[in-house]
XYZ file of C-alpha atoms in Angstrom:
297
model
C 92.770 78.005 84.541
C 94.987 79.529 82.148
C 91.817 80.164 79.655
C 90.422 83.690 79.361
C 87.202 83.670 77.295
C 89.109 84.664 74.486
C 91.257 82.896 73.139
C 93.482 85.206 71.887
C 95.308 87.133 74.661
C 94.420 90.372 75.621
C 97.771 91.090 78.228
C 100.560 92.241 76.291
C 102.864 92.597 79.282
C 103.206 92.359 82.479
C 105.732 94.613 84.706
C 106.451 95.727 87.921
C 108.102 98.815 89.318
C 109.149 100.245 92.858
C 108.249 103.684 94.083
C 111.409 102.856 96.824
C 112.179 100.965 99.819
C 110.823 100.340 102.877
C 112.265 99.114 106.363
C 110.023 97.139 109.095
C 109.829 94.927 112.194
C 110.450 91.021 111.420
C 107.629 90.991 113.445
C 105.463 92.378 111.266
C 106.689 90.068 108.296
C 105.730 86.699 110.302
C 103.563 86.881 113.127
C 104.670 86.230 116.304
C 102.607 86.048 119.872
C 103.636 89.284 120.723
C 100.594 91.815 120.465
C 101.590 95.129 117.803
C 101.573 97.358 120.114
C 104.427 95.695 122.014
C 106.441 94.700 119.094
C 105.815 98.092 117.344
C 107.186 100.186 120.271
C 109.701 97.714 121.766
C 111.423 96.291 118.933
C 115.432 97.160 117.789
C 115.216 95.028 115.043
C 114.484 95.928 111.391
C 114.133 94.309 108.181
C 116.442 95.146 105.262
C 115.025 97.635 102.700
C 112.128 95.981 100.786
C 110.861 97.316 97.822
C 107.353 99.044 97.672
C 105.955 96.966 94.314
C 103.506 98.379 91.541
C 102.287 96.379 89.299
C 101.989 96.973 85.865
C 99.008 95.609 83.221
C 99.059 96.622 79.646
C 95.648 95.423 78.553
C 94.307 95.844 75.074
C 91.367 97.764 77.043
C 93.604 99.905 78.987
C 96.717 100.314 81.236
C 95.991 98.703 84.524
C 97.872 99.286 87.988
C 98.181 97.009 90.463
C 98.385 99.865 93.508
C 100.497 102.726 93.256
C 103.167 102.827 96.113
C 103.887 104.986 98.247
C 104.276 109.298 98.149
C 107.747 110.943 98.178
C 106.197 113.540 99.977
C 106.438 111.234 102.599
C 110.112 111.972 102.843
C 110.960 114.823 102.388
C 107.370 116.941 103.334
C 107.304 116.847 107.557
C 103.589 117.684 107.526
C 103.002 114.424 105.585
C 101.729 112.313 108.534
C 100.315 113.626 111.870
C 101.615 114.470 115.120
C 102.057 113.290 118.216
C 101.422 109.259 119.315
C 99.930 108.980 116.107
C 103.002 110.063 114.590
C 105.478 108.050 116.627
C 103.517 104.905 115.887
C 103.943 105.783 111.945
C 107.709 106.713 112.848
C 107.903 102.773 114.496
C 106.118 101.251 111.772
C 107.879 101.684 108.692
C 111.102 103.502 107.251
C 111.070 104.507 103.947
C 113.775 105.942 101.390
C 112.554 107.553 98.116
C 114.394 108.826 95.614
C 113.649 112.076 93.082
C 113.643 109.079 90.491
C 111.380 106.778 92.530
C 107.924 108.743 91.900
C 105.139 106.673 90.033
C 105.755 108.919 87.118
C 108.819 108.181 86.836
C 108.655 104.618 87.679
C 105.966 104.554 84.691
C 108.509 106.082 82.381
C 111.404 104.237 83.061
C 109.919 101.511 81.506
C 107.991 102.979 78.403
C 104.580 104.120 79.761
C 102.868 107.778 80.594
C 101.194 107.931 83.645
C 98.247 109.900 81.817
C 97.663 106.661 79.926
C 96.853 104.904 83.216
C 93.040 103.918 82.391
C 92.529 102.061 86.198
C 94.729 101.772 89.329
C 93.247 98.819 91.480
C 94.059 99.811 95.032
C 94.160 96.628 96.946
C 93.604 98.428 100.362
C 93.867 102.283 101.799
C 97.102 101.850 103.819
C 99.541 104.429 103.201
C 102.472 102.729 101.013
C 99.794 101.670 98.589
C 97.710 104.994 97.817
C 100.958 107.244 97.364
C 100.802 107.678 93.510
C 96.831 109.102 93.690
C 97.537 112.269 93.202
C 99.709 111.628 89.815
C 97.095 109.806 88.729
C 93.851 112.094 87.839
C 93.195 110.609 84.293
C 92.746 107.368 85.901
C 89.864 105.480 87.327
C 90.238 104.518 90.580
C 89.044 101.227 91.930
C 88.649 100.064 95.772
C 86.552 97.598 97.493
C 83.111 99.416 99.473
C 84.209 97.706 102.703
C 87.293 99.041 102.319
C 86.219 102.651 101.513
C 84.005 101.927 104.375
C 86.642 101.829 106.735
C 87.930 105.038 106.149
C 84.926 106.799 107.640
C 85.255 104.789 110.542
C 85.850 106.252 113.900
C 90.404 107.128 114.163
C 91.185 106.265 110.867
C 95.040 107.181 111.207
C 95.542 104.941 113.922
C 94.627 102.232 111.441
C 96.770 103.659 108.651
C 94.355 105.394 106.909
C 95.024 108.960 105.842
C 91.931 110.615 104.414
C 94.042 113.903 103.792
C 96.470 112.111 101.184
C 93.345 109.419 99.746
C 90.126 111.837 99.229
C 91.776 114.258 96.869
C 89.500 116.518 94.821
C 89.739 115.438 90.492
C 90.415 111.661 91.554
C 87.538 109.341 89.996
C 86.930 106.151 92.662
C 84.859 103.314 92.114
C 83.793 101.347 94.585
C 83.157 97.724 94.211
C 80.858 95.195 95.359
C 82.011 91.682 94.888
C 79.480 90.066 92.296
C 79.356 85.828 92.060
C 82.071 84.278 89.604
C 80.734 81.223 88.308
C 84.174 79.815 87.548
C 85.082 76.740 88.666
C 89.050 77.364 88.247
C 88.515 80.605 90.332
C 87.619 77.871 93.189
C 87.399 78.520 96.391
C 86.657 81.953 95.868
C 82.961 81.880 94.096
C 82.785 85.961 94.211
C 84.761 88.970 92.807
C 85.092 91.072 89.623
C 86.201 90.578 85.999
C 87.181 93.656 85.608
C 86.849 93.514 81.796
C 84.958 90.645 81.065
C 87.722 88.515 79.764
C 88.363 86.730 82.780
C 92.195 87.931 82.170
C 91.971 90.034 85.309
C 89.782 89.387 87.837
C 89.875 90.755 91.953
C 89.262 88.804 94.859
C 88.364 89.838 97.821
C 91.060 88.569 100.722
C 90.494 90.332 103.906
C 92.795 89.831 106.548
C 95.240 92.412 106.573
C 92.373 95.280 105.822
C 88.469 94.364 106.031
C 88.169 95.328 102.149
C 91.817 94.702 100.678
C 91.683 92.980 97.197
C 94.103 91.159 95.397
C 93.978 91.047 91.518
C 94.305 87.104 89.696
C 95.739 87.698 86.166
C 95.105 84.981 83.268
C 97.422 84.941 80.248
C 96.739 81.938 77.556
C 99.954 79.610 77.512
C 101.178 81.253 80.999
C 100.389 80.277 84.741
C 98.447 82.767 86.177
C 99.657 85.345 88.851
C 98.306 86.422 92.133
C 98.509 89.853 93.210
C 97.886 89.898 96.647
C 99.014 93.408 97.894
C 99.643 92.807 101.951
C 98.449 89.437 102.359
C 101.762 88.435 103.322
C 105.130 89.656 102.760
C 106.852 86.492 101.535
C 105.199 84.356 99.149
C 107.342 81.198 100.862
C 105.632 82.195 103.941
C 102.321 82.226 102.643
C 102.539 78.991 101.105
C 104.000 77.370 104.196
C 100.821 78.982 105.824
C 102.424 81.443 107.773
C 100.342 84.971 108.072
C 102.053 88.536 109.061
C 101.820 90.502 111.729
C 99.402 93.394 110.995
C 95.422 92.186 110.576
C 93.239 90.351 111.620
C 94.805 86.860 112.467
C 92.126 84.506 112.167
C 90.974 86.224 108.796
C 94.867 86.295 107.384
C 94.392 82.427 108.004
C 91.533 81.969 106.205
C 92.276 84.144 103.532
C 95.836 82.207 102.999
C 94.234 78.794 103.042
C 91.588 80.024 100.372
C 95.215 81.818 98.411
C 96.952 78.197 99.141
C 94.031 75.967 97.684
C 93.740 77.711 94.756
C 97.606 77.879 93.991
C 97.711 74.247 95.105
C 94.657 73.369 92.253
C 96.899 75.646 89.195
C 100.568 74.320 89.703
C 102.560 77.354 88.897
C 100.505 80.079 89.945
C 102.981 82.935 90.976
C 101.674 85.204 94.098
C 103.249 88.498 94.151
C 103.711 90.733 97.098
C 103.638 94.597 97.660
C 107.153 93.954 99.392
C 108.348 90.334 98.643
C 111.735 91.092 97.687
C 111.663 88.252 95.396
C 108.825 88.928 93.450
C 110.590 91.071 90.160
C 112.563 87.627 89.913
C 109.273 85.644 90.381
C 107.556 87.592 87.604
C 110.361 87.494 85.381
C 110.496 83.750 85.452
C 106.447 83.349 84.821
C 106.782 85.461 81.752
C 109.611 82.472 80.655
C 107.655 79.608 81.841
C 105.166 78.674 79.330
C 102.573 75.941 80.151
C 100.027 74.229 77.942
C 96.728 75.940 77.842
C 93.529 74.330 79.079
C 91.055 72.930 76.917
């Protein structure tokens, strides 16, 4: 699985950064059989900060995002979400703390790149913490799945975390994707998806569950186990490999997503899933850029 069609390898590096921290409900890490709305308004408890992940692709064709966090303006603008129950349920959900340093921009530059020579941001679903660097991002293609940019124009968006104000903003150039059938057997059990440039080094799955459209992004590196970006999917990579789903989605579809996630990190020994908010996923990525494995013939 570690093959790309060409042999030589066309990822020079892999990164992440964190656009800040983030605060929520154990409850919504690990599913429980309370329903959200009781755990959302009821519960004391909170997790400790987490950080709010983007991953970073340089690609000979291009410097690739893995989402792009979450807005700043979120902190310190108090017309950033809406009012009333709307806005309490936001106010339960998640607590954030952003720093002046913590923009994408600056995330980007900490560590060597210019955000104007971002050439895609994958968005692996609408929610809030995952769109906030759009508007830095104008030079930049913008991909989503169509079901998920679907779901937007559904009837109450914001009460399923969708904020058109801060997602449709004039200059950005979306594309929206329609998976297309992968006839690669290592990509088994998923048999649809994108190569997003036809090297088979980066290629997005769909894995609904947490959203109806949210993607996750399988990189290939020659002499390295691949990596799984799987945005929301779960919180905790332990978790999802003991099969245990979160607490915001679509239960039944979280569970079928993870099994599909499990089998094929179960078939490629060494596969590394990384999480929007799995605290231990810089460590995780630093020790799959050590870990070199024989390449597949």
């Amino acid at each position: 699985m570690t093959n790309t069609r060409n042999t030589a390898n066309p990822i020079k590096r892999v990164s992440v950064v964190s656009t800040g921290t983030v605060s929520i409900h154990p409850e919504h890490v690990a599913a429980t059989r309370k329903p959200l709305y009781w755990w959302l308004f009821t519960s004391r408890r909170w997790t400790r900060p987490l950080p709010i992940n983007v991953y970073v692709i340089e690609h000979r064709d291009g410097l690739v995002l893995f989402d792009t966090g979450q807005d700043r303006a979120s902190v310190t603008d108090p017309g950033y979400f809406p009012g009333g129950i709307t806005g309490v349920m936001y106010d339960r959900l998640a607590r954030f703390d952003i720093a002046a340093e913590q923009t994408l921009t600056a995330q980007l530059a900490a560590i060597g790149y210019d955000v104007a020579d971002v050439h895609t941001a994958v968005i692996s679903h609408l929610h809030q913490d995952h769109i906030g660097g759009l508007r830095e991002l104008t030079d930049a293609q913008i991909l989503v799945s169509r079901r998920e940019w679907q779901s937007l124009h559904r009837a109450a968006p914001e009460l399923r975390g969708l904020l058109r104000s801060h997602i449709e903003l004039p200059a950005l150039r979306w594309r929206r994707l329609d998976p297309e059938p992968l006839a690669d057997p290592a990509l088994a059990p998923f048999t649809s998806g994108h190569d997003l440039f036809g090297d088979g080094s980066l290629v997005l799955l769909p894995t609904p569950g947490h959203t109806v459209g949210s993607l996750s992004m399988l990189v290939r590196r020659p002499g390295h186990a691949p990596l799984l970006m799987v945005g929301d999917l779960t919180y905790d990579a332990n978790l999802l490999e003991q099969g245990q789903v979160p607490g915001v989605g679509h239960k039944r579809r979280l569970a079928a997503t993870t099994r599909m996630v499990n089998e094929l990190r179960e078939a490629n020994p060494g596969l590394t899933v990384l999480a929007a908010h799995d605290p231990g996923a810089a460590l995780a990525l630093a020790a799959a850029g050590r870990d070199l494995v024989a390449p597949s013939l």
